[in-house]
PDB file of C-alpha atoms in Angstrom:
ATOM      1  CA  MET N 352      98.942 120.685 163.624  1.00 46.00           C
ATOM      2  CA  GLU N 353      97.937 117.453 161.934  1.00 46.00           C
ATOM      3  CA  GLU N 354     100.157 116.506 159.039  1.00 47.00           C
ATOM      4  CA  ARG N 355      98.542 116.111 155.658  1.00 44.00           C
ATOM      5  CA  PRO N 356      98.903 112.559 154.309  1.00 44.00           C
ATOM      6  CA  VAL N 357     101.052 112.182 151.225  1.00 42.00           C
ATOM      7  CA  ARG N 358      99.059 110.518 148.487  1.00 45.00           C
ATOM      8  CA  LEU N 359     101.631 110.361 145.727  1.00 44.00           C
ATOM      9  CA  ARG N 360     105.351 110.019 146.141  1.00 44.00           C
ATOM     10  CA  LYS N 361     107.728 109.715 143.226  1.00 46.00           C
ATOM     11  CA  ARG N 362     111.311 108.647 142.987  1.00 46.00           C
ATOM     12  CA  GLY N 363     113.480 110.233 140.325  1.00 46.00           C
ATOM     13  CA  TRP N 364     113.393 107.899 137.331  1.00 42.00           C
ATOM     14  CA  GLN N 365     116.702 109.176 136.004  1.00 44.00           C
ATOM     15  CA  LEU N 366     118.496 107.517 138.921  1.00 44.00           C
ATOM     16  CA  THR N 367     117.446 104.074 137.704  1.00 46.00           C
ATOM     17  CA  THR N 368     118.779 104.160 134.165  1.00 48.00           C
ATOM     18  CA  PRO N 369     121.321 101.410 133.353  1.00 47.00           C
ATOM     19  CA  TYR N 370     123.074 103.700 130.891  1.00 45.00           C
ATOM     20  CA  THR N 371     123.900 106.753 132.987  1.00 46.00           C
ATOM     21  CA  ASP N 372     125.662 107.637 136.196  1.00 47.00           C
ATOM     22  CA  LEU N 373     124.772 111.103 137.412  1.00 48.00           C
ATOM     23  CA  CYS N 374     127.955 111.266 139.494  1.00 49.00           C
ATOM     24  CA  LYS N 375     130.152 111.216 136.380  1.00 46.00           C
ATOM     25  CA  PRO N 376     130.752 113.935 133.765  1.00 47.00           C
ATOM     26  CA  LYS N 377     128.590 113.842 130.648  1.00 45.00           C
ATOM     27  CA  ARG N 378     131.441 112.681 128.461  1.00 43.00           C
ATOM     28  CA  ALA N 379     132.187 109.733 130.740  1.00 40.00           C
ATOM     29  CA  ARG N 380     128.521 108.817 130.978  1.00 44.00           C
ATOM     30  CA  SER N 381     128.020 108.801 127.221  1.00 42.00           C
ATOM     31  CA  ALA N 382     131.132 106.767 126.482  1.00 39.00           C
ATOM     32  CA  ALA N 383     131.459 104.295 129.346  1.00 39.00           C
ATOM     33  CA  HIS N 384     128.014 102.956 130.128  1.00 45.00           C
ATOM     34  CA  LYS N 385     126.659  99.902 128.425  1.00 47.00           C
ATOM     35  CA  PHE N 386     123.677  97.688 128.941  1.00 51.00           C
ATOM     36  CA  LYS N 387     124.784  95.091 131.530  1.00 60.00           C
ATOM     37  CA  PRO N 388     122.228  92.286 131.879  1.00 60.00           C
ATOM     38  CA  ASN N 389     124.238  90.570 134.620  1.00 62.00           C
ATOM     39  CA  GLU N 390     124.512  93.699 136.741  1.00 73.00           C
ATOM     40  CA  PRO N 391     122.360  93.241 139.867  1.00 79.00           C
ATOM     41  CA  VAL N 392     119.584  95.628 140.790  1.00 83.00           C
ATOM     42  CA  ALA N 393     120.643  98.378 143.196  1.00 86.00           C
ATOM     43  CA  ALA N 394     120.272  97.034 146.745  1.00 90.00           C
ATOM     44  CA  GLU N 395     118.194  99.969 148.032  1.00 91.00           C
ATOM     45  CA  MET N 396     115.749  99.835 145.120  1.00 91.00           C
ATOM     46  CA  LEU N 397     115.429  96.059 145.397  1.00 93.00           C
ATOM     47  CA  ALA N 398     114.774  96.261 149.156  1.00 94.00           C
ATOM     48  CA  GLU N 399     111.942  98.746 148.642  1.00 95.00           C
ATOM     49  CA  TYR N 400     110.493  96.553 145.911  1.00 95.00           C
ATOM     50  CA  VAL N 401     110.618  93.399 148.044  1.00 95.00           C
ATOM     51  CA  THR N 402     108.946  95.232 150.921  1.00 95.00           C
ATOM     52  CA  PHE N 403     106.176  96.407 148.602  1.00 95.00           C
ATOM     53  CA  LYS N 404     105.504  92.859 147.375  1.00 95.00           C
ATOM     54  CA  GLU N 405     105.049  91.650 150.956  1.00 95.00           C
ATOM     55  CA  ASP N 406     101.918  93.817 151.259  1.00 93.00           C
ATOM     56  CA  PRO N 407      99.086  92.043 149.380  1.00 90.00           C
ATOM     57  CA  THR N 408      97.073  95.285 149.306  1.00 92.00           C
ATOM     58  CA  GLY N 409      99.864  97.369 147.781  1.00 92.00           C
ATOM     59  CA  ARG N 410      99.001  99.383 144.670  1.00 94.00           C
ATOM     60  CA  ARG N 411     100.987 101.693 142.401  1.00 94.00           C
ATOM     61  CA  ASP N 412     100.292 104.257 139.705  1.00 94.00           C
ATOM     62  CA  VAL N 413     102.629 103.413 136.789  1.00 92.00           C
ATOM     63  CA  ASP N 414     101.292 106.185 134.543  1.00 87.00           C
ATOM     64  CA  VAL N 415      99.457 103.954 132.044  1.00 85.00           C
ATOM     65  CA  LYS N 416      95.897 104.980 132.972  1.00 83.00           C
ATOM     66  CA  VAL N 417      95.477 102.011 135.320  1.00 86.00           C
ATOM     67  CA  ILE N 418      96.395 101.315 138.929  1.00 93.00           C
ATOM     68  CA  VAL N 419      98.413  98.120 139.260  1.00 95.00           C
ATOM     69  CA  ASP N 420      98.882  95.754 142.174  1.00 95.00           C
ATOM     70  CA  VAL N 421     101.459  93.300 143.477  1.00 96.00           C
ATOM     71  CA  PRO N 422     100.480  90.441 141.101  1.00 96.00           C
ATOM     72  CA  TRP N 423     101.092  92.814 138.160  1.00 97.00           C
ATOM     73  CA  PHE N 424     104.709  93.273 139.241  1.00 97.00           C
ATOM     74  CA  VAL N 425     105.133  89.574 140.000  1.00 96.00           C
ATOM     75  CA  GLN N 426     103.913  88.811 136.475  1.00 97.00           C
ATOM     76  CA  PHE N 427     106.388  91.337 135.076  1.00 97.00           C
ATOM     77  CA  GLU N 428     109.420  89.760 136.734  1.00 96.00           C
ATOM     78  CA  SER N 429     108.434  86.085 136.420  1.00 95.00           C
ATOM     79  CA  ASN N 430     110.496  84.374 133.737  1.00 94.00           C
ATOM     80  CA  ASN N 431     108.550  82.829 130.815  1.00 92.00           C
ATOM     81  CA  THR N 432     105.332  84.496 131.994  1.00 94.00           C
ATOM     82  CA  VAL N 433     103.499  86.360 129.218  1.00 93.00           C
ATOM     83  CA  LEU N 434     103.462  90.130 129.743  1.00 94.00           C
ATOM     84  CA  GLU N 435     100.412  92.366 129.296  1.00 93.00           C
ATOM     85  CA  ASP N 436     100.156  95.458 127.116  1.00 92.00           C
ATOM     86  CA  THR N 437     100.347  97.617 130.254  1.00 94.00           C
ATOM     87  CA  HIS N 438     103.791  96.182 131.052  1.00 95.00           C
ATOM     88  CA  LEU N 439     105.033  97.317 127.643  1.00 94.00           C
ATOM     89  CA  GLU N 440     103.450 100.740 128.010  1.00 93.00           C
ATOM     90  CA  ALA N 441     104.900 101.325 131.475  1.00 94.00           C
ATOM     91  CA  TYR N 442     108.464 100.396 130.545  1.00 95.00           C
ATOM     92  CA  LEU N 443     108.426 102.220 127.198  1.00 93.00           C
ATOM     93  CA  LYS N 444     107.401 105.416 129.004  1.00 91.00           C
ATOM     94  CA  ILE N 445     110.557 105.131 131.096  1.00 91.00           C
ATOM     95  CA  VAL N 446     112.727 104.630 128.014  1.00 91.00           C
ATOM     96  CA  ARG N 447     111.161 107.684 126.353  1.00 90.00           C
ATOM     97  CA  LYS N 448     111.890 109.785 129.439  1.00 89.00           C
ATOM     98  CA  ARG N 449     115.511 108.673 129.432  1.00 88.00           C
ATOM     99  CA  GLN N 450     115.723 109.484 125.735  1.00 89.00           C
ATOM    100  CA  ARG N 451     114.598 113.062 126.405  1.00 88.00           C
ATOM    101  CA  MET N 452     116.753 113.512 129.505  1.00 90.00           C
ATOM    102  CA  PHE N 453     120.013 112.070 128.139  1.00 89.00           C
ATOM    103  CA  PRO N 454     120.434 113.098 124.482  1.00 89.00           C
ATOM    104  CA  GLU N 455     124.156 112.338 124.673  1.00 86.00           C
ATOM    105  CA  VAL N 456     123.342 108.672 125.333  1.00 86.00           C
ATOM    106  CA  TYR N 457     120.031 108.066 123.551  1.00 89.00           C
ATOM    107  CA  GLN N 458     119.327 108.631 119.856  1.00 90.00           C
ATOM    108  CA  GLN N 459     117.100 111.654 119.236  1.00 90.00           C
ATOM    109  CA  ASN N 460     116.040 110.822 115.668  1.00 92.00           C
ATOM    110  CA  VAL N 461     114.116 107.720 116.766  1.00 94.00           C
ATOM    111  CA  ASN N 462     110.478 107.433 117.835  1.00 94.00           C
ATOM    112  CA  ILE N 463     109.402 104.621 120.142  1.00 94.00           C
ATOM    113  CA  ILE N 464     105.869 103.902 118.966  1.00 92.00           C
ATOM    114  CA  ASP N 465     102.948 102.822 121.121  1.00 89.00           C
ATOM    115  CA  PRO N 466     102.253  99.052 120.820  1.00 86.00           C
ATOM    116  CA  TYR N 467      98.666  99.787 119.769  1.00 90.00           C
ATOM    117  CA  LEU N 468      99.653 101.329 116.420  1.00 92.00           C
ATOM    118  CA  TYR N 469     100.268  97.982 114.722  1.00 94.00           C
ATOM    119  CA  PHE N 470      96.913  96.715 116.024  1.00 93.00           C
ATOM    120  CA  TYR N 471      95.102  99.662 114.447  1.00 94.00           C
ATOM    121  CA  MET N 472      97.093  99.400 111.230  1.00 95.00           C
ATOM    122  CA  LEU N 473      95.963  95.779 110.901  1.00 94.00           C
ATOM    123  CA  ILE N 474      92.320  96.777 111.350  1.00 95.00           C
ATOM    124  CA  TRP N 475      92.588  99.566 108.775  1.00 95.00           C
ATOM    125  CA  TRP N 476      94.355  97.236 106.349  1.00 95.00           C
ATOM    126  CA  GLU N 477      91.665  94.561 106.619  1.00 94.00           C
ATOM    127  CA  GLN N 478      88.954  97.176 106.047  1.00 94.00           C
ATOM    128  CA  LEU N 479      90.695  98.628 102.988  1.00 94.00           C
ATOM    129  CA  MET N 480      92.001  95.380 101.561  1.00 93.00           C
ATOM    130  CA  PRO N 481      89.425  92.577 101.950  1.00 91.00           C
ATOM    131  CA  ALA N 482      90.250  89.085 100.738  1.00 85.00           C
ATOM    132  CA  GLY N 483      90.900  88.929  96.998  1.00 85.00           C
ATOM    133  CA  THR N 484      91.829  92.607  96.624  1.00 89.00           C
ATOM    134  CA  THR N 485      95.478  91.836  95.978  1.00 87.00           C
ATOM    135  CA  ASP N 486      94.472  89.920  92.840  1.00 89.00           C
ATOM    136  CA  LYS N 487      93.788  93.271  91.146  1.00 90.00           C
ATOM    137  CA  PRO N 488      96.534  95.386  89.522  1.00 91.00           C
ATOM    138  CA  PHE N 489      98.571  97.142  92.191  1.00 89.00           C
ATOM    139  CA  LEU N 490      97.497 100.686  91.289  1.00 88.00           C
ATOM    140  CA  GLU N 491      93.842  99.639  91.617  1.00 91.00           C
ATOM    141  CA  TRP N 492      94.188  98.613  95.244  1.00 93.00           C
ATOM    142  CA  PRO N 493      91.847 100.719  97.435  1.00 93.00           C
ATOM    143  CA  VAL N 494      94.661 101.588  99.843  1.00 93.00           C
ATOM    144  CA  ILE N 495      96.548 103.416  97.062  1.00 92.00           C
ATOM    145  CA  SER N 496      93.859 106.077  96.595  1.00 91.00           C
ATOM    146  CA  TYR N 497      92.672 106.157 100.212  1.00 94.00           C
ATOM    147  CA  LYS N 498      92.779 109.492 102.037  1.00 94.00           C
ATOM    148  CA  TRP N 499      93.816 108.931 105.611  1.00 95.00           C
ATOM    149  CA  THR N 500      91.587 110.585 108.191  1.00 94.00           C
ATOM    150  CA  LYS N 501      92.627 113.165 110.757  1.00 92.00           C
ATOM    151  CA  GLU N 502      92.293 110.568 113.515  1.00 91.00           C
ATOM    152  CA  GLN N 503      94.501 108.081 111.669  1.00 93.00           C
ATOM    153  CA  LEU N 504      97.146 110.678 110.843  1.00 93.00           C
ATOM    154  CA  ALA N 505      97.253 111.737 114.499  1.00 92.00           C
ATOM    155  CA  TRP N 506      99.767 108.905 114.973  1.00 90.00           C
ATOM    156  CA  ALA N 507     102.040 110.345 112.303  1.00 91.00           C
ATOM    157  CA  ARG N 508     101.710 113.836 113.735  1.00 90.00           C
ATOM    158  CA  GLY N 509     102.799 112.666 117.183  1.00 84.00           C
ATOM    159  CA  ASN N 510      99.429 113.257 118.835  1.00 82.00           C
ATOM    160  CA  ASN N 511      98.664 109.702 119.967  1.00 71.00           C
ATOM    161  CA  ASP N 512     101.971 108.642 121.525  1.00 59.00           C
ATOM    162  CA  ASP N 513     103.096 110.057 124.841  1.00 64.00           C
ATOM    163  CA  GLY N 514     106.504 111.633 124.319  1.00 63.00           C
ATOM    164  CA  CYS N 515     106.750 110.940 120.578  1.00 78.00           C
ATOM    165  CA  ARG N 516     107.642 113.630 118.099  1.00 84.00           C
ATOM    166  CA  PRO N 517     105.943 114.058 114.702  1.00 89.00           C
ATOM    167  CA  TRP N 518     107.264 111.557 112.191  1.00 92.00           C
ATOM    168  CA  LYS N 519     108.501 114.443 110.027  1.00 90.00           C
ATOM    169  CA  GLU N 520     111.165 115.143 112.653  1.00 90.00           C
ATOM    170  CA  VAL N 521     112.654 111.630 112.947  1.00 93.00           C
ATOM    171  CA  ASP N 522     114.322 109.048 110.722  1.00 93.00           C
ATOM    172  CA  THR N 523     113.291 105.821 112.446  1.00 95.00           C
ATOM    173  CA  LEU N 524     110.184 104.330 114.062  1.00 96.00           C
ATOM    174  CA  LEU N 525     110.553 101.429 116.508  1.00 96.00           C
ATOM    175  CA  ILE N 526     107.218  99.592 116.499  1.00 96.00           C
ATOM    176  CA  PRO N 527     106.382  96.711 118.878  1.00 96.00           C
ATOM    177  CA  MET N 528     104.226  94.214 116.968  1.00 95.00           C
ATOM    178  CA  ASN N 529     101.964  91.379 118.062  1.00 94.00           C
ATOM    179  CA  VAL N 530     101.915  88.946 115.120  1.00 92.00           C
ATOM    180  CA  GLY N 531     100.185  85.626 114.689  1.00 83.00           C
ATOM    181  CA  GLY N 532      97.898  86.172 117.655  1.00 82.00           C
ATOM    182  CA  GLY N 533     100.454  86.027 120.452  1.00 85.00           C
ATOM    183  CA  HIS N 534     104.075  86.553 119.421  1.00 91.00           C
ATOM    184  CA  TRP N 535     105.838  89.894 119.861  1.00 94.00           C
ATOM    185  CA  LEU N 536     108.700  91.298 117.829  1.00 95.00           C
ATOM    186  CA  MET N 537     109.985  94.721 116.809  1.00 96.00           C
ATOM    187  CA  ALA N 538     109.941  96.523 113.470  1.00 97.00           C
ATOM    188  CA  SER N 539     112.556  99.201 112.878  1.00 97.00           C
ATOM    189  CA  VAL N 540     111.087 101.398 110.136  1.00 97.00           C
ATOM    190  CA  GLU N 541     113.715 103.483 108.340  1.00 95.00           C
ATOM    191  CA  LEU N 542     111.604 106.310 106.911  1.00 93.00           C
ATOM    192  CA  THR N 543     114.260 107.852 104.683  1.00 88.00           C
ATOM    193  CA  LEU N 544     115.661 104.501 103.508  1.00 90.00           C
ATOM    194  CA  LEU N 545     112.162 103.172 102.739  1.00 92.00           C
ATOM    195  CA  SER N 546     112.815  99.915 104.563  1.00 95.00           C
ATOM    196  CA  ILE N 547     111.655  97.832 107.514  1.00 97.00           C
ATOM    197  CA  ARG N 548     113.978  95.635 109.561  1.00 96.00           C
ATOM    198  CA  LEU N 549     112.297  92.957 111.671  1.00 95.00           C
ATOM    199  CA  TYR N 550     113.951  91.963 114.933  1.00 95.00           C
ATOM    200  CA  ASP N 551     112.349  88.648 115.856  1.00 93.00           C
ATOM    201  CA  PRO N 552     113.461  86.901 119.095  1.00 93.00           C
ATOM    202  CA  TRP N 553     111.709  83.665 118.023  1.00 89.00           C
ATOM    203  CA  GLN N 554     112.852  82.660 114.524  1.00 78.00           C
ATOM    204  CA  HIS N 555     111.900  78.984 114.582  1.00 75.00           C
ATOM    205  CA  GLU N 556     110.868  77.799 111.138  1.00 69.00           C
ATOM    206  CA  VAL N 557     108.894  80.962 110.352  1.00 76.00           C
ATOM    207  CA  GLN N 558     108.969  81.555 106.615  1.00 83.00           C
ATOM    208  CA  TYR N 559     109.915  84.972 105.278  1.00 86.00           C
ATOM    209  CA  GLU N 560     106.668  85.172 103.303  1.00 88.00           C
ATOM    210  CA  ILE N 561     104.604  84.779 106.486  1.00 89.00           C
ATOM    211  CA  ARG N 562     106.357  87.698 108.152  1.00 91.00           C
ATOM    212  CA  ASN N 563     106.067  89.679 104.909  1.00 90.00           C
ATOM    213  CA  GLN N 564     102.289  89.229 104.941  1.00 91.00           C
ATOM    214  CA  GLN N 565     102.068  90.169 108.614  1.00 93.00           C
ATOM    215  CA  VAL N 566     103.948  93.401 107.929  1.00 94.00           C
ATOM    216  CA  ALA N 567     102.013  94.254 104.750  1.00 94.00           C
ATOM    217  CA  CYS N 568      99.886  96.807 106.590  1.00 95.00           C
ATOM    218  CA  LEU N 569     103.056  98.752 107.442  1.00 96.00           C
ATOM    219  CA  ARG N 570     104.898  98.193 104.164  1.00 95.00           C
ATOM    220  CA  TYR N 571     102.081  99.572 102.002  1.00 95.00           C
ATOM    221  CA  SER N 572     100.321 102.018 104.331  1.00 95.00           C
ATOM    222  CA  LEU N 573     103.241 103.892 105.898  1.00 95.00           C
ATOM    223  CA  PRO N 574     104.628 105.419 102.660  1.00 92.00           C
ATOM    224  CA  LEU N 575     101.130 106.627 101.766  1.00 93.00           C
ATOM    225  CA  MET N 576     100.597 108.169 105.217  1.00 94.00           C
ATOM    226  CA  LEU N 577     104.029 109.819 105.037  1.00 92.00           C
ATOM    227  CA  ASN N 578     103.197 111.293 101.639  1.00 90.00           C
ATOM    228  CA  GLN N 579      99.939 112.711 102.972  1.00 91.00           C
ATOM    229  CA  ILE N 580     101.614 114.493 105.896  1.00 90.00           C
ATOM    230  CA  GLY N 581     104.298 115.911 103.603  1.00 88.00           C
ATOM    231  CA  PHE N 582     107.222 113.908 105.018  1.00 89.00           C
ATOM    232  CA  TYR N 583     109.025 113.568 101.690  1.00 84.00           C
ATOM    233  CA  LYS N 584     108.388 117.176 100.716  1.00 81.00           C
ATOM    234  CA  LYS N 585     110.171 118.255 103.893  1.00 76.00           C
ATOM    235  CA  ARG N 586     113.081 115.870 103.362  1.00 76.00           C
ATOM    236  CA  ARG N 587     113.559 115.968  99.579  1.00 69.00           C
ATOM    237  CA  GLY N 588     112.076 119.236  98.316  1.00 65.00           C
ATOM    238  CA  LYS N 589     108.668 120.855  98.379  1.00 59.00           C
ATOM    239  CA  ASN N 590     107.481 119.325  95.085  1.00 57.00           C
ATOM    240  CA  THR N 591     108.575 115.805  96.016  1.00 60.00           C
ATOM    241  CA  THR N 592     106.176 112.905  96.489  1.00 62.00           C
ATOM    242  CA  MET N 593     107.039 109.237  96.628  1.00 66.00           C
ATOM    243  CA  SER N 594     105.596 106.469  94.508  1.00 72.00           C
ATOM    244  CA  PRO N 595     103.155 104.146  96.292  1.00 76.00           C
ATOM    245  CA  GLU N 596     105.670 101.302  96.144  1.00 85.00           C
ATOM    246  CA  PRO N 597     105.883  99.466  99.486  1.00 92.00           C
ATOM    247  CA  PHE N 598     108.801  99.591 101.894  1.00 94.00           C
ATOM    248  CA  HIS N 599     111.344  96.819 101.509  1.00 94.00           C
ATOM    249  CA  MET N 600     111.431  94.344 104.420  1.00 95.00           C
ATOM    250  CA  VAL N 601     114.440  92.533 105.866  1.00 94.00           C
ATOM    251  CA  VAL N 602     114.373  89.986 108.680  1.00 93.00           C
ATOM    252  CA  VAL N 603     117.494  90.401 110.804  1.00 93.00           C
ATOM    253  CA  SER N 604     119.313  87.085 111.131  1.00 91.00           C
ATOM    254  CA  LYS N 605     118.612  85.128 114.300  1.00 90.00           C
ATOM    255  CA  HIS N 606     122.377  84.823 114.733  1.00 90.00           C
ATOM    256  CA  ASN N 607     122.495  88.584 115.398  1.00 91.00           C
ATOM    257  CA  ILE N 608     119.606  88.723 117.886  1.00 92.00           C
ATOM    258  CA  PRO N 609     119.201  87.057 121.302  1.00 93.00           C
ATOM    259  CA  GLN N 610     116.735  84.194 120.839  1.00 93.00           C
ATOM    260  CA  GLN N 611     114.165  83.086 123.385  1.00 92.00           C
ATOM    261  CA  LYS N 612     114.087  79.412 124.314  1.00 89.00           C
ATOM    262  CA  THR N 613     110.435  79.305 125.367  1.00 81.00           C
ATOM    263  CA  GLY N 614     107.288  81.168 124.378  1.00 82.00           C
ATOM    264  CA  GLY N 615     106.813  83.530 127.328  1.00 89.00           C
ATOM    265  CA  ASN N 616     109.660  86.018 127.012  1.00 94.00           C
ATOM    266  CA  CYS N 617     109.043  87.603 123.602  1.00 94.00           C
ATOM    267  CA  ARG N 618     107.685  90.893 124.981  1.00 94.00           C
ATOM    268  CA  ALA N 619     110.549  91.227 127.436  1.00 95.00           C
ATOM    269  CA  HIS N 620     113.055  90.601 124.630  1.00 95.00           C
ATOM    270  CA  THR N 621     111.221  93.202 122.515  1.00 96.00           C
ATOM    271  CA  LEU N 622     111.550  95.799 125.284  1.00 95.00           C
ATOM    272  CA  ALA N 623     115.259  95.053 125.612  1.00 94.00           C
ATOM    273  CA  LEU N 624     115.754  95.302 121.836  1.00 95.00           C
ATOM    274  CA  ILE N 625     114.026  98.691 121.715  1.00 94.00           C
ATOM    275  CA  GLU N 626     116.044 100.213 124.535  1.00 92.00           C
ATOM    276  CA  HIS N 627     119.261  98.703 123.217  1.00 92.00           C
ATOM    277  CA  ILE N 628     118.787 100.326 119.790  1.00 92.00           C
ATOM    278  CA  VAL N 629     117.721 103.720 121.154  1.00 92.00           C
ATOM    279  CA  ALA N 630     120.745 103.726 123.462  1.00 88.00           C
ATOM    280  CA  LYS N 631     123.114 103.299 120.489  1.00 82.00           C
ATOM    281  CA  ARG N 632     124.359  99.855 121.483  1.00 80.00           C
ATOM    282  CA  LYS N 633     125.991  98.053 118.544  1.00 75.00           C
ATOM    283  CA  LYS N 634     125.649  94.518 119.903  1.00 82.00           C
ATOM    284  CA  PHE N 635     122.824  92.746 121.685  1.00 88.00           C
ATOM    285  CA  ASN N 636     124.818  91.438 124.628  1.00 85.00           C
ATOM    286  CA  TRP N 637     122.390  89.177 126.471  1.00 91.00           C
ATOM    287  CA  THR N 638     120.924  85.689 126.201  1.00 91.00           C
ATOM    288  CA  ASP N 639     117.625  84.143 127.170  1.00 93.00           C
ATOM    289  CA  ASP N 640     119.313  82.640 130.227  1.00 93.00           C
ATOM    290  CA  GLN N 641     119.741  86.169 131.578  1.00 92.00           C
ATOM    291  CA  MET N 642     116.074  87.028 131.132  1.00 93.00           C
ATOM    292  CA  PRO N 643     115.093  86.348 134.803  1.00 93.00           C
ATOM    293  CA  GLN N 644     117.522  89.067 135.950  1.00 92.00           C
ATOM    294  CA  MET N 645     116.535  91.410 133.140  1.00 93.00           C
ATOM    295  CA  ARG N 646     112.829  91.050 133.828  1.00 95.00           C
ATOM    296  CA  GLN N 647     113.341  91.658 137.528  1.00 94.00           C
ATOM    297  CA  LYS N 648     115.388  94.759 136.706  1.00 93.00           C
ATOM    298  CA  MET N 649     112.617  96.058 134.429  1.00 94.00           C
ATOM    299  CA  ALA N 650     109.971  95.436 137.104  1.00 95.00           C
ATOM    300  CA  VAL N 651     112.034  97.188 139.779  1.00 95.00           C
ATOM    301  CA  GLU N 652     112.637 100.190 137.497  1.00 92.00           C
ATOM    302  CA  VAL N 653     108.928 100.535 136.778  1.00 95.00           C
ATOM    303  CA  PHE N 654     108.231 100.245 140.510  1.00 95.00           C
ATOM    304  CA  SER N 655     110.843 102.894 141.351  1.00 92.00           C
ATOM    305  CA  ASN N 656     109.320 105.271 138.805  1.00 91.00           C
ATOM    306  CA  SER N 657     105.754 104.727 139.980  1.00 91.00           C
ATOM    307  CA  SER N 658     103.681 106.531 142.590  1.00 89.00           C
ATOM    308  CA  ILE N 659     102.190 105.210 145.789  1.00 85.00           C
ATOM    309  CA  VAL N 660      98.400 104.924 145.724  1.00 82.00           C
ATOM    310  CA  GLU N 661      96.873 105.157 149.154  1.00 72.00           C
ATOM    311  CA  ASP N 662      93.305 104.371 150.053  1.00 62.00           C
ATOM    312  CA  GLN N 663      91.027 107.332 150.470  1.00 50.00           C
TER     313      GLN N 663
END
């Protein structure tokens, strides 16, 4: 009997996590494993990846609604090469899966938000707050009285992000942000503390006020969205609503964050920052010099968690 061809073949993603070792007890896994940028990629995984790259027709399904090819992976691992949105999506899906699978290692009260949210928040902000609006008294700003639509609130209800829970059920949102037309950083939004911490891997002569303006769409809009979905009623009592005052913003010192030396690694640093925080690491223990190894490791992990796509 003729064998049926296998179209899709998956490798268990949990085997690729840098934070867990399935051969050890849970207690040992949760306590002993740390993010090790210098640790080489597993030889077997790397061999499969290298073999795949040697086939110019090779394609993979990385679960981001597109089929990717060898150049996509080469771009992912190439140091100082700008990453695409699909690279972020593919790797963040893996981190979310690890978060669900290993609650003893990964924080459960944190949502990793899709990178498109900030893009949409900017559009909504510009529509609600055209130039000159901020000259009016604060309570007369259109955004203050705006009723968010069902489609907009779908983000807050966990309907637009794969693997994300409703915002009512978490304390923190980790939001990748593309600011200034090309630079990526991460905003850690503390919903109960009413604050935003910016983790910027490229803090070269960027004034605080510039970042404050770039984050205005989050600072002013998020508390209003949270009020509308009843976040504060759930957390502080059923008759509780918050004032429309914006979230406070803090830029984390560059001395506490690994800093990129050139302009092409900001997305890769952002991915590392997100996973580092979700995995409860207290220190960011890498430098930009280690980024070639880290980017290769990310590319190999995405490859190992992808599916083969064969021609019909």
